[in-house]
Short mmCIF file of C-alpha atoms in Angstrom, two decimals:
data_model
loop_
_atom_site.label_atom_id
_atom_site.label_comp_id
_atom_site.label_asym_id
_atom_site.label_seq_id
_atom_site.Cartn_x
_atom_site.Cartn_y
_atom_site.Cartn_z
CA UNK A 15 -2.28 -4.90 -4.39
CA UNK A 16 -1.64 -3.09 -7.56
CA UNK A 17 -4.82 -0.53 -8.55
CA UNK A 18 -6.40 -0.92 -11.74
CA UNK A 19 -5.22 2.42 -13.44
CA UNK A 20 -1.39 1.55 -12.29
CA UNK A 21 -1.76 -2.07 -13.51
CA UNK A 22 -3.09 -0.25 -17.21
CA UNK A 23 0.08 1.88 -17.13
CA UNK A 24 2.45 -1.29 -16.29
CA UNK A 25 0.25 -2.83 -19.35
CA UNK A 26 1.42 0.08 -21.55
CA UNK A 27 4.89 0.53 -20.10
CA UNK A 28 5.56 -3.46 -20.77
CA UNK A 29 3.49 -3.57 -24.19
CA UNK A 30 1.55 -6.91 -22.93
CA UNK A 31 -1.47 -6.91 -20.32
CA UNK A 32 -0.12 -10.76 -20.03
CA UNK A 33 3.32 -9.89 -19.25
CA UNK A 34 2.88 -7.67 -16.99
CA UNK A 35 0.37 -9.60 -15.09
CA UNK A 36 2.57 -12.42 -14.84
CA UNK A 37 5.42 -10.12 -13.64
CA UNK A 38 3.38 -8.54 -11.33
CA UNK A 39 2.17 -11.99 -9.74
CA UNK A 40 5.85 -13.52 -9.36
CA UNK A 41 7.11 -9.99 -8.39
CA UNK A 42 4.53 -10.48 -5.57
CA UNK A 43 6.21 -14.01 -4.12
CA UNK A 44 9.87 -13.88 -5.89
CA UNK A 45 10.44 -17.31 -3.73
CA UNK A 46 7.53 -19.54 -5.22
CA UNK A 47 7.04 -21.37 -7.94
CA UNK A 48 4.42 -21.76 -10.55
CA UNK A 49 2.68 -24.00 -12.54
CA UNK A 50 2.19 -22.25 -16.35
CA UNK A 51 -1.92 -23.75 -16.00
CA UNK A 52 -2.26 -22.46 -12.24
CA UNK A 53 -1.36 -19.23 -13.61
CA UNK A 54 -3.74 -19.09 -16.34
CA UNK A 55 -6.11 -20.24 -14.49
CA UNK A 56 -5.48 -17.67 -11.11
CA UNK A 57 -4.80 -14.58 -13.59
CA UNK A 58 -7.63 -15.78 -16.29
CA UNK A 59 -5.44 -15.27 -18.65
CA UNK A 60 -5.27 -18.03 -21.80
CA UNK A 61 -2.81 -20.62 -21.60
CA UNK A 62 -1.65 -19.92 -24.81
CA UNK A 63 -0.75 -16.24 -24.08
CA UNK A 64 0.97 -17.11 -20.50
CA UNK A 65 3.14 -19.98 -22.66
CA UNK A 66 4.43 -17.43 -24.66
CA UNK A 67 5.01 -14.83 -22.01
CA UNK A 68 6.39 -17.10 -20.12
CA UNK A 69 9.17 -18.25 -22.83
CA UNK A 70 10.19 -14.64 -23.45
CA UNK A 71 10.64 -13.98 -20.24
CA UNK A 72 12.78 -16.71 -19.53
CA UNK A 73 14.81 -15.76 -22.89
CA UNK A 74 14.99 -12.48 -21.40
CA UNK A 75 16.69 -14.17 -18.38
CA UNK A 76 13.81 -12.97 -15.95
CA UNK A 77 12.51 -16.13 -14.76
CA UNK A 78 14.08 -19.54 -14.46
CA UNK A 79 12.22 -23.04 -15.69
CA UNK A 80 12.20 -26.31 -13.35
CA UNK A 81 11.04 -29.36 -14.64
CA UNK A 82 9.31 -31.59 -12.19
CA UNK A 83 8.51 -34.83 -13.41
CA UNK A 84 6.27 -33.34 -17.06
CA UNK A 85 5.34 -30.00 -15.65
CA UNK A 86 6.91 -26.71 -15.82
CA UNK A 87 7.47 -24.39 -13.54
CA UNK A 88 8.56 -20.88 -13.39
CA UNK A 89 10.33 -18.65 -10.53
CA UNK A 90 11.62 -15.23 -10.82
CA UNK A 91 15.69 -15.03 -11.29
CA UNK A 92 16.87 -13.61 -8.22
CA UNK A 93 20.24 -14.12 -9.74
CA UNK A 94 18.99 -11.16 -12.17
CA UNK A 95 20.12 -7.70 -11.61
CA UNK A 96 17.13 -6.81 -13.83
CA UNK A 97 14.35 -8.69 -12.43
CA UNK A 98 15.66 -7.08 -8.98
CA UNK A 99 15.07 -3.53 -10.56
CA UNK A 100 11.97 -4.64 -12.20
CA UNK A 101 10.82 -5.76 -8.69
CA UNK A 102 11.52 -2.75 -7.83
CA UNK A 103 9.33 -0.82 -10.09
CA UNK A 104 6.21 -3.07 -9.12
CA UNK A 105 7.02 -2.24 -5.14
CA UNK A 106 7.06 1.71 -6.34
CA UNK A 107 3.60 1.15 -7.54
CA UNK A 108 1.90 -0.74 -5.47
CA UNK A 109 3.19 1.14 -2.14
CA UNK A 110 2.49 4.73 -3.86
CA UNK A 111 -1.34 4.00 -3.68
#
């Protein structure tokens, strides 16, 4: 688990305390999927905030959307040499404590 002084510094380092909270949770299980409200609702983070984090991410080609049925769900792009590294980086920190 990532300490609360190294999540504030990936806060800073990624410019959003909702983006990196969201990368930090699908960093943590690249293989599962989630639901945008299950997120909100698991980070307590508005729904609004992880919609929008969500969509730039997947612009950003870090996450991948599957539609099942009317939901949404999101997934890290392990096809993405930069959501690898980024994985990375969250490892780094949460092992160095």
């Amino acid at each position: 688990m990532i300490t609360r002084l190294d999540m504030a510094r990936m806060e800073h380092l990624f410019g959003s305390r909702t983006r990196a909270a969201l990368l930090a949770k699908l960093f943590e299980e690249p293989g599962e999927s989630y639901y945008l409200r299950e997120l909100s609702k698991e980070l307590e983070l508005a729904f609004s905030a992880v919609h929008r984090e969500m969509e730039n991410l997947e612009r950003l080609g870090l996450v991948l959307e599957e539609r099942r049925g009317r939901e949404r769900f999101f997934c890290v792009n392990r096809g993405s040499p930069v959501a690898r590294e980024l994985r990375r980086v969250f490892i780094c920190v949460r092992v160095r404590k």
